[in-house]
Amino acid sequence: MTRPTPPGVWTLNWLTPIRCRLILALIVTLGFLAHLLYLTRNCPLDLAGDEAHYWDWSRQLDFSYYSKGPLVAYIIRASCAIFGNTMLAVRLPAMVLAVGTSILVYWLAWRLFGSDRLGLGAVLLTHLAPIFVAGSLLMTIDAPFFFCWALATCAAALAIFDNRKWAWAAIGVSAGAGFLAKYNMLMWVAGLMLFLVMDRQSRQHLRSRGPWLAVCIMLTLSLPVILWNTKHGWVSLQHVAAQTGMTSAGRNTVQNSLEFLGSQIALLGPPLFVLLAFAVADALRRPTLDLASRQRRFLLWIGLPLLVVVLLASLVTKAQGNWPAPAYFTLVVLAAGFLSIRMETVAARKRWRSWSFAAVIFSVVMLSIIHSTESVYPLVSWVNERFPQARLNIRQFDVSYKLRGWSELGSRISAELKDLGAGAFILCDHYQTTAEMAFYVAGQPKTYYAGSYFREPSVRKRFSQYDMWPDRSLDSTQLQGRNAIYVGEMNEDIERAFESVQQATLVRIIRQGFEVRIFQYWRCLGFKTMQRPDTGGQY
C-alpha cells in the first residue's frame, strides 16, 4: 500500500515508490556483490581474532559459550557445512544478514513515516557509516545481533502502532534469538518497556497479554544459555561484569569516556554523528501526543538506553566502539525523519543539504580507505621522508592491521610442526592467536591456550572458551612429553612447562615496505603440563 507523502518529506517527484524499491534492491545487490568480489579476489584482510574464535566455537556446538550465546557459532557452522571451512564461508552470513537489515531499515522508515523516499534515505545513511559497513563484512556477534535487534523493532512497530497481536510473539522470538547472539538484547527489552510506560497511549498494551507473551517466549529461548551457565559456574555473568567494570573500581574515567566518544564519531563519521545528536535532541523536546511524535519517541527509546548505558560504562571501563552499534538502527531512522522535516523551508534546506553532502563526501572517502587501508601507506612514507622527526607508525593509521599476517604466520607454523614430528601441538599466549592458528595452520588442528595459566598477574590473560573445554586442559597427561610451537611472549611459566625452549623466530609482516606486524614463536620440546594458579583468574 502506498501511503501519502507527509509534508515534512522533501519533494523528489521522480522518486516514486516503485523506483525507491528498485534502487533499494540495486543498492543491496551491488553491495553484496561488491563484498563478495572483495573477499574472493585476493582479500587483504584475514579473519579477525573474534571471527576465528567464533569459528572455533562452531566446531564444538554447545548450548552456550564462555562470553556469548550460541547463535553466532550455529550460523557459522551452517555456512561452513555448505561452503567449507574457508574465510568466505565464515563471513558470508554477515553479508546476507546485512542485506536483511537494510531491508528492515527501509521498511521501518516507510511504516513510521509513510514515505518510500525517507526509507531509501535511511538506508543510504546506514551505508555511509563505517560501523555498518564493517558489520556487513565481518562475521562477529554484531551481524546476527544487529539483525535480531532490527527484526524485533519492526515487530514492535506492528504490535504497537498497527495493533497486530501476532507481532508480540514475533517480538519474543526475535528478542530471544538476539539474546542468544548477545546479552545486550536485554537493553532492547528495557527500551521497549520504557516506551510503553512513558507513552500514555501505549500503556494499554501493558494491560494485555502481548508484552508478557513476548517476555515468556524470550525467556524460553534463553534457557540454553541459563542451563549452560548453571553448569559452568555462571562464567558468562562474571565475564560481563568484568568487561563492563562492575567488578572493579573506575579508572581513567575521563579518558575512557573521551576515547569512547571519539570512537563513535569515527565509526559514524562526524557529519552523521552531529545529525544523530540533533535528531535525538529534537525528539526529546517534542512532548506532543500526535502520532508522528509518538513514533519518533518510539525510535528514540529503542536506541537511547543502550547508548546511555554504554556511555556510563565507559566511566569505569574501556568501552569498545561497537558496543552501542544496534542503538543506531532506530536512531538513523530517526535522523532521516529529522532531516526530512528540516527540508521544509528554503533556508533550512540549504543548511542541512550542505551538511548531508558533507556526510556523503566524508563517508565515501573513509569507506574507500577502509576497504583498502594500504592506500594511506604512501602518505605515511612521504611524511616520514620529509619529516624524519615524525616517525609515524603505520599502525597509527591502518585500523585493520590486526587482520593482517595471520595466514602467513599459519604457513610458517605449519612447516615448523612437520619438523617437530608426530604429536606436536600449538600453544599460544592469547585466545585470539589460539583461534587464528586453529584456522590458518594446515589441517586446522586443535590448538591450546596458555594465557590463563600464567602465574604472574601482570602477564596473566583472561579466561576464554578454551578454558571451558576439557580437551584443551594443559594439566592433562595427554599432552605430556609432546613437542610444541609456542606463539607469543616468552615467560617463566612456559620455560618451566617444557624440557627445553629454543630461541624465538620472528615473522615480520611487510606491506609496501612497512613492517605492519611482528609475530614471534618458539620451538618447545618435551611438555611437562601446566597447572592453573590458585590465585584465581581474570574474567
XYZ file of C-alpha atoms in Angstrom:
539
model
C 0.000 0.000 0.000
C 1.359 3.412 -0.939
C 0.994 5.940 1.848
C 0.601 9.687 1.231
C 3.821 11.614 1.494
C 3.812 13.717 4.672
C 4.584 17.442 4.458
C 7.968 17.029 6.119
C 9.432 14.937 3.308
C 11.298 16.875 0.664
C 9.831 16.678 -2.830
C 11.626 14.444 -5.283
C 8.797 13.620 -7.626
C 10.829 11.324 -9.836
C 11.448 9.035 -6.817
C 8.206 7.110 -6.993
C 7.663 4.228 -4.540
C 8.478 1.614 -7.163
C 11.672 3.431 -8.140
C 12.703 3.728 -4.495
C 12.269 -0.007 -4.056
C 14.171 -0.746 -7.243
C 17.002 1.477 -6.033
C 16.948 -0.341 -2.686
C 17.230 -3.670 -4.485
C 20.074 -2.293 -6.571
C 21.926 -0.954 -3.528
C 21.762 -4.173 -1.508
C 22.537 -6.354 -4.535
C 25.532 -4.311 -5.653
C 26.731 -4.039 -2.054
C 26.540 -7.801 -1.612
C 28.313 -8.484 -4.920
C 30.986 -5.884 -4.159
C 31.742 -7.534 -0.830
C 31.736 -10.958 -2.470
C 34.239 -9.751 -5.048
C 36.339 -8.129 -2.322
C 36.545 -11.368 -0.352
C 37.267 -13.632 -3.308
C 39.840 -11.501 -5.179
C 42.997 -11.520 -3.044
C 41.298 -10.083 0.021
C 43.990 -8.284 2.068
C 42.291 -8.974 5.397
C 42.490 -12.295 7.209
C 39.864 -13.283 9.751
C 39.679 -11.027 12.785
C 40.559 -12.661 16.083
C 36.921 -12.808 17.163
C 35.838 -14.249 13.803
C 38.363 -17.052 14.142
C 37.347 -17.571 17.765
C 33.656 -17.953 16.901
C 34.582 -20.272 14.038
C 36.467 -22.451 16.534
C 33.350 -22.439 18.727
C 31.369 -23.701 15.762
C 33.493 -26.849 15.647
C 32.140 -27.810 19.082
C 28.483 -26.798 19.139
C 27.015 -26.292 22.578
C 24.088 -24.643 24.399
C 26.232 -21.577 25.075
C 29.830 -20.391 25.390
C 32.075 -18.556 27.799
C 31.369 -14.964 26.740
C 28.353 -15.130 24.395
C 25.335 -17.183 23.469
C 25.484 -19.875 20.766
C 23.783 -18.139 17.804
C 26.952 -16.937 16.061
C 28.504 -20.413 16.291
C 25.393 -22.081 14.847
C 25.268 -19.648 11.921
C 28.962 -20.060 11.094
C 28.705 -23.842 11.314
C 25.727 -23.866 8.943
C 27.638 -21.773 6.406
C 30.838 -23.808 6.722
C 28.878 -27.070 6.413
C 27.759 -25.875 2.976
C 30.809 -23.983 1.709
C 33.683 -25.488 3.688
C 35.916 -24.093 6.419
C 37.075 -21.071 4.449
C 37.288 -17.359 5.101
C 34.462 -16.695 2.650
C 32.190 -19.243 4.338
C 32.796 -17.665 7.739
C 31.958 -14.159 6.502
C 29.151 -14.951 4.082
C 26.406 -14.914 6.779
C 27.375 -11.351 7.747
C 26.788 -10.235 4.168
C 23.395 -11.963 3.999
C 22.308 -10.554 7.367
C 23.380 -7.065 6.250
C 21.035 -7.316 3.271
C 18.192 -8.305 5.594
C 18.985 -5.452 7.977
C 18.951 -2.896 5.141
C 15.510 -4.101 4.098
C 14.300 -3.771 7.698
C 15.663 -0.203 7.899
C 13.732 0.678 4.762
C 10.543 -0.984 5.990
C 10.642 0.651 9.417
C 11.124 4.147 7.986
C 8.349 3.526 5.456
C 5.979 2.202 8.128
C 6.536 5.015 10.610
C 6.849 7.964 8.233
C 4.788 6.726 5.293
C 7.489 7.516 2.747
C 9.479 5.252 0.468
C 11.836 8.151 -0.172
C 12.545 8.506 3.504
C 13.056 4.752 3.764
C 15.590 4.908 0.969
C 17.280 7.858 2.655
C 17.584 5.925 5.921
C 19.211 3.011 4.091
C 21.665 5.368 2.426
C 22.584 6.839 5.811
C 23.400 3.383 7.175
C 25.511 2.615 4.116
C 27.518 5.782 4.729
C 28.583 4.830 8.253
C 31.865 2.875 8.587
C 30.500 0.919 11.563
C 27.655 -0.502 9.447
C 29.946 -1.303 6.527
C 32.346 -3.208 8.798
C 29.415 -5.054 10.343
C 28.237 -6.174 6.913
C 31.607 -7.770 6.166
C 32.996 -9.193 9.411
C 31.191 -12.166 10.938
C 31.258 -11.319 14.626
C 28.310 -11.450 17.017
C 27.292 -7.979 15.834
C 25.900 -9.135 12.477
C 23.218 -11.522 13.850
C 22.643 -9.320 16.909
C 22.018 -6.241 14.796
C 19.610 -8.166 12.567
C 17.657 -9.539 15.543
C 17.515 -6.071 17.108
C 16.131 -4.681 13.831
C 13.634 -7.523 13.414
C 12.345 -7.132 16.976
C 11.960 -3.367 16.438
C 9.927 -3.857 13.268
C 7.717 -6.385 15.035
C 7.231 -3.917 17.913
C 6.145 -1.209 15.458
C 3.489 -3.568 14.113
C 2.325 -4.561 17.585
C 2.125 -1.016 18.976
C 1.036 1.145 16.047
C -0.934 -1.391 13.972
C -2.215 -3.414 16.934
C -1.144 -6.699 15.314
C -1.452 -9.185 18.165
C 0.637 -11.877 16.472
C 3.553 -9.432 16.365
C 4.076 -9.835 20.118
C 5.048 -13.462 19.537
C 7.388 -12.305 16.771
C 8.954 -9.878 19.246
C 9.576 -12.724 21.674
C 11.228 -14.891 19.017
C 13.359 -12.041 17.676
C 14.422 -10.830 21.113
C 15.131 -14.390 22.245
C 17.302 -15.032 19.198
C 19.043 -11.711 19.813
C 19.817 -12.760 23.390
C 21.421 -15.930 22.016
C 23.684 -13.640 19.996
C 24.493 -11.033 22.663
C 23.184 -10.397 26.149
C 22.769 -6.692 25.369
C 19.404 -7.661 23.865
C 18.076 -7.082 27.366
C 18.634 -3.372 26.741
C 16.273 -3.562 23.763
C 13.604 -5.024 26.055
C 14.288 -2.269 28.598
C 13.909 0.376 25.895
C 10.608 -1.074 24.704
C 9.237 -1.233 28.241
C 10.286 2.351 28.916
C 8.402 3.479 25.834
C 5.278 1.547 26.819
C 5.379 3.085 30.296
C 6.104 6.656 29.230
C 3.850 6.816 26.182
C 0.337 7.373 27.513
C -1.422 5.883 24.508
C 0.754 2.769 24.543
C 0.260 1.864 28.207
C -2.837 -0.100 27.296
C -0.585 -2.785 25.844
C 0.873 -3.443 29.287
C -2.590 -4.491 30.410
C -2.826 -7.026 27.585
C -1.212 -10.424 27.178
C 1.031 -9.357 24.309
C 4.130 -7.934 26.068
C 4.141 -10.692 28.659
C 3.813 -13.359 25.976
C 6.851 -11.813 24.281
C 8.808 -11.900 27.553
C 7.854 -15.554 28.152
C 8.954 -16.581 24.658
C 12.232 -14.707 25.063
C 12.919 -16.359 28.417
C 12.132 -19.778 26.958
C 14.607 -19.245 24.133
C 17.166 -18.056 26.680
C 17.014 -21.309 28.661
C 20.002 -22.945 26.878
C 22.245 -20.071 27.986
C 20.915 -20.219 31.531
C 21.316 -24.005 31.787
C 24.850 -23.887 30.376
C 25.883 -21.176 32.827
C 24.353 -23.070 35.726
C 26.614 -25.963 34.839
C 29.702 -23.740 34.386
C 29.555 -21.517 37.448
C 27.917 -18.534 35.723
C 31.147 -17.625 33.962
C 29.286 -15.541 31.375
C 27.845 -13.341 34.116
C 31.274 -12.926 35.691
C 32.789 -12.118 32.301
C 30.155 -9.474 31.504
C 30.559 -7.949 34.968
C 34.321 -7.708 34.486
C 34.060 -6.321 30.955
C 31.596 -3.604 31.961
C 33.594 -2.535 35.025
C 31.042 -3.793 37.565
C 33.680 -5.767 39.477
C 36.443 -3.144 39.536
C 36.854 0.414 40.637
C 36.705 3.136 37.984
C 39.985 4.176 36.390
C 40.914 6.854 33.858
C 37.241 7.760 33.787
C 37.522 10.945 31.751
C 39.990 9.410 29.327
C 37.814 6.313 28.859
C 34.727 8.383 28.105
C 36.547 10.708 25.720
C 38.045 7.747 23.874
C 34.632 6.145 23.621
C 33.063 9.348 22.333
C 35.868 9.711 19.808
C 35.341 6.145 18.630
C 31.650 6.857 17.989
C 32.467 9.978 15.967
C 34.970 7.987 13.912
C 32.717 4.957 13.401
C 29.728 7.054 12.333
C 31.589 9.901 10.681
C 31.470 13.425 12.186
C 28.626 14.722 9.955
C 26.350 11.752 10.660
C 27.226 11.869 14.364
C 26.145 15.518 14.565
C 22.965 14.758 12.609
C 22.075 11.975 15.044
C 22.726 14.275 18.008
C 20.352 16.917 16.608
C 17.721 14.275 15.854
C 17.884 12.885 19.400
C 17.670 16.359 20.938
C 14.704 17.214 18.717
C 12.828 14.044 19.696
C 13.449 14.678 23.399
C 11.941 18.160 23.287
C 8.738 17.199 21.438
C 6.190 16.291 24.148
C 3.138 16.353 21.898
C 0.870 13.332 21.652
C 0.364 13.288 17.883
C 1.203 10.043 16.089
C 4.342 11.392 14.411
C 5.838 12.484 17.749
C 4.979 9.145 19.351
C 6.690 7.292 16.533
C 9.811 9.401 16.896
C 9.883 8.744 20.628
C 9.496 5.044 19.888
C 12.642 5.184 17.758
C 14.379 7.181 20.473
C 13.535 4.868 23.368
C 14.501 1.717 21.499
C 18.005 3.009 20.836
C 18.853 5.533 23.537
C 19.008 3.295 26.667
C 21.794 1.130 25.234
C 23.757 4.199 24.165
C 23.411 5.795 27.621
C 24.345 2.585 29.473
C 27.494 2.106 27.376
C 28.438 5.751 27.901
C 28.083 5.289 31.668
C 30.084 2.053 31.481
C 32.886 3.990 29.773
C 33.341 5.863 33.079
C 34.596 2.697 34.785
C 35.956 0.542 31.966
C 37.234 0.725 28.411
C 34.051 0.551 26.354
C 34.506 -0.926 22.893
C 33.337 1.175 19.953
C 30.959 -1.496 18.652
C 29.039 -1.944 21.915
C 26.277 0.607 21.167
C 26.061 -0.184 17.424
C 22.482 -1.611 17.475
C 21.221 1.599 19.072
C 21.949 3.380 15.812
C 19.443 1.234 13.916
C 16.499 3.288 15.148
C 18.488 6.481 15.646
C 19.463 6.557 11.959
C 15.787 6.194 11.003
C 15.049 8.984 13.466
C 17.755 11.115 11.835
C 16.252 10.520 8.397
C 12.881 11.745 9.645
C 14.507 14.747 11.329
C 16.349 15.646 8.136
C 13.135 15.462 6.109
C 11.453 17.973 8.420
C 14.414 20.325 8.110
C 13.899 20.376 4.351
C 10.567 22.204 4.684
C 11.951 25.736 4.356
C 14.407 27.034 1.772
C 16.849 28.393 4.372
C 16.918 25.225 6.430
C 17.071 23.110 3.281
C 20.277 24.820 2.150
C 21.948 24.392 5.539
C 21.041 20.750 6.046
C 21.599 19.822 2.419
C 25.171 21.099 2.760
C 25.552 19.027 5.906
C 24.192 15.976 4.075
C 26.657 16.478 1.236
C 29.478 16.711 3.795
C 28.357 13.403 5.317
C 28.330 11.756 1.900
C 31.746 13.090 0.895
C 33.346 12.175 4.217
C 31.856 8.688 4.170
C 32.822 7.951 0.567
C 36.422 8.906 1.317
C 36.518 6.937 4.564
C 34.875 3.833 3.093
C 37.301 3.760 0.191
C 40.157 3.899 2.695
C 38.601 1.246 4.936
C 38.311 -1.210 2.046
C 41.945 -0.567 1.100
C 43.793 0.858 4.087
C 47.096 0.280 2.312
C 46.213 3.344 0.242
C 47.392 5.523 3.155
C 50.824 3.857 3.286
C 52.403 6.102 0.602
C 51.219 9.179 2.509
C 52.826 7.912 5.721
C 56.011 7.172 3.796
C 56.008 10.673 2.294
C 55.622 12.289 5.726
C 58.423 10.186 7.247
C 60.776 11.021 4.389
C 60.247 14.776 4.613
C 59.804 14.990 8.369
C 62.015 12.284 9.919
C 61.232 13.530 13.405
C 57.583 12.475 12.914
C 58.452 8.747 12.893
C 54.899 7.772 12.049
C 53.978 4.132 12.631
C 51.666 2.533 10.102
C 49.611 1.000 12.916
C 48.547 4.518 13.880
C 46.714 4.846 10.558
C 45.790 1.323 9.491
C 42.885 0.296 11.731
C 42.886 -3.130 10.077
C 46.491 -4.075 10.873
C 45.324 -6.722 13.367
C 43.658 -8.552 10.461
C 46.923 -8.902 8.553
C 49.544 -11.607 8.560
C 47.677 -14.483 10.162
C 47.726 -16.620 7.021
C 51.477 -16.021 6.633
C 52.110 -16.953 10.249
C 49.921 -20.027 9.805
C 52.010 -21.160 6.829
C 55.233 -20.787 8.815
C 53.856 -22.678 11.812
C 52.589 -25.436 9.502
C 56.128 -26.026 8.248
C 57.593 -25.949 11.766
C 55.114 -28.539 13.054
C 56.296 -31.037 10.460
C 59.878 -30.692 11.717
C 58.840 -31.312 15.328
C 57.412 -34.712 14.495
C 54.173 -36.530 15.174
C 52.104 -35.298 18.097
C 53.462 -31.745 18.058
C 50.841 -29.180 19.042
C 50.334 -25.404 19.026
C 50.279 -23.364 22.235
C 49.505 -19.627 22.306
C 49.509 -16.850 24.899
C 46.293 -15.172 23.677
C 42.919 -16.728 22.940
C 42.575 -14.897 19.606
C 46.000 -16.119 18.479
C 44.936 -19.628 19.519
C 41.872 -19.333 17.279
C 43.776 -17.828 14.349
C 46.263 -20.687 14.395
C 43.419 -23.210 14.544
C 42.060 -21.693 11.336
C 45.217 -20.912 9.355
C 47.574 -23.782 10.211
C 47.391 -26.632 7.685
C 44.771 -29.195 8.627
C 43.098 -26.731 11.029
C 44.302 -28.587 14.146
C 43.149 -28.378 17.726
C 45.119 -25.575 19.418
C 45.755 -24.717 23.073
C 45.595 -21.549 25.146
C 48.162 -20.816 27.885
C 47.364 -17.209 28.815
C 45.062 -18.017 31.740
C 47.673 -20.398 33.240
C 50.325 -17.731 33.774
C 51.078 -17.237 37.471
C 52.293 -13.644 37.345
C 49.201 -11.367 37.395
C 50.894 -8.770 35.189
C 51.135 -11.234 32.273
C 48.148 -13.450 33.007
C 45.378 -13.279 30.362
C 41.660 -13.638 30.966
C 39.718 -16.861 30.752
C 38.175 -17.846 27.435
C 36.191 -20.649 25.874
C 39.382 -22.715 25.689
C 39.286 -22.919 29.486
C 35.781 -24.396 29.299
C 36.692 -27.319 27.040
C 38.093 -30.310 28.966
C 40.050 -31.482 25.912
C 42.058 -28.203 25.926
C 43.257 -28.527 29.519
C 47.024 -28.081 29.905
C 47.281 -30.183 33.061
C 46.200 -33.288 31.174
C 48.661 -36.130 30.666
C 47.529 -36.458 27.032
C 49.944 -33.652 26.094
C 52.798 -34.722 28.374
C 56.089 -35.366 26.596
C 54.963 -33.852 23.289
C 56.744 -31.066 21.440
C 55.048 -27.770 20.636
C 55.256 -24.454 18.857
C 54.550 -21.654 21.299
C 53.288 -18.417 19.714
C 53.593 -15.347 21.913
C 55.775 -13.644 24.510
C 58.047 -15.949 26.461
C 57.804 -16.070 30.263
C 58.900 -18.259 33.148
C 55.731 -20.362 33.103
C 56.341 -21.504 29.536
C 60.024 -22.153 30.212
C 59.135 -24.334 33.205
C 56.481 -26.201 31.216
C 58.996 -27.701 28.741
C 62.252 -29.647 28.916
C 63.859 -27.087 26.595
C 62.886 -23.949 24.696
C 64.688 -22.874 21.560
C 65.317 -19.272 20.558
C 62.428 -17.286 19.152
C 61.843 -16.902 15.448
C 60.328 -13.668 14.193
C 57.756 -13.452 11.435
C 57.673 -9.945 10.013
C 54.587 -8.902 8.070
C 55.631 -6.400 5.427
C 53.275 -4.343 3.280
C 54.585 -1.769 0.809
C 57.878 -1.625 2.671
C 56.259 -1.105 6.084
C 56.565 -3.559 8.935
C 52.894 -3.904 9.831
C 53.221 -6.626 12.467
C 55.811 -8.839 14.127
C 54.946 -12.312 15.380
C 57.302 -14.477 17.379
C 57.201 -18.170 18.097
C 59.362 -20.685 19.936
C 60.209 -24.358 19.374
C 59.495 -26.131 22.643
C 60.482 -29.728 23.423
C 59.039 -32.130 25.999
C 55.872 -30.661 27.517
C 55.549 -31.263 31.279
C 51.949 -29.952 31.629
C 50.899 -26.671 33.275
C 48.918 -26.149 36.467
C 46.414 -23.332 36.783
C 47.412 -20.872 39.550
C 45.457 -20.986 42.808
C 45.195 -17.195 42.988
C 42.105 -17.005 40.788
C 41.901 -15.590 37.314
C 40.666 -12.787 35.140
C 37.209 -12.854 33.596
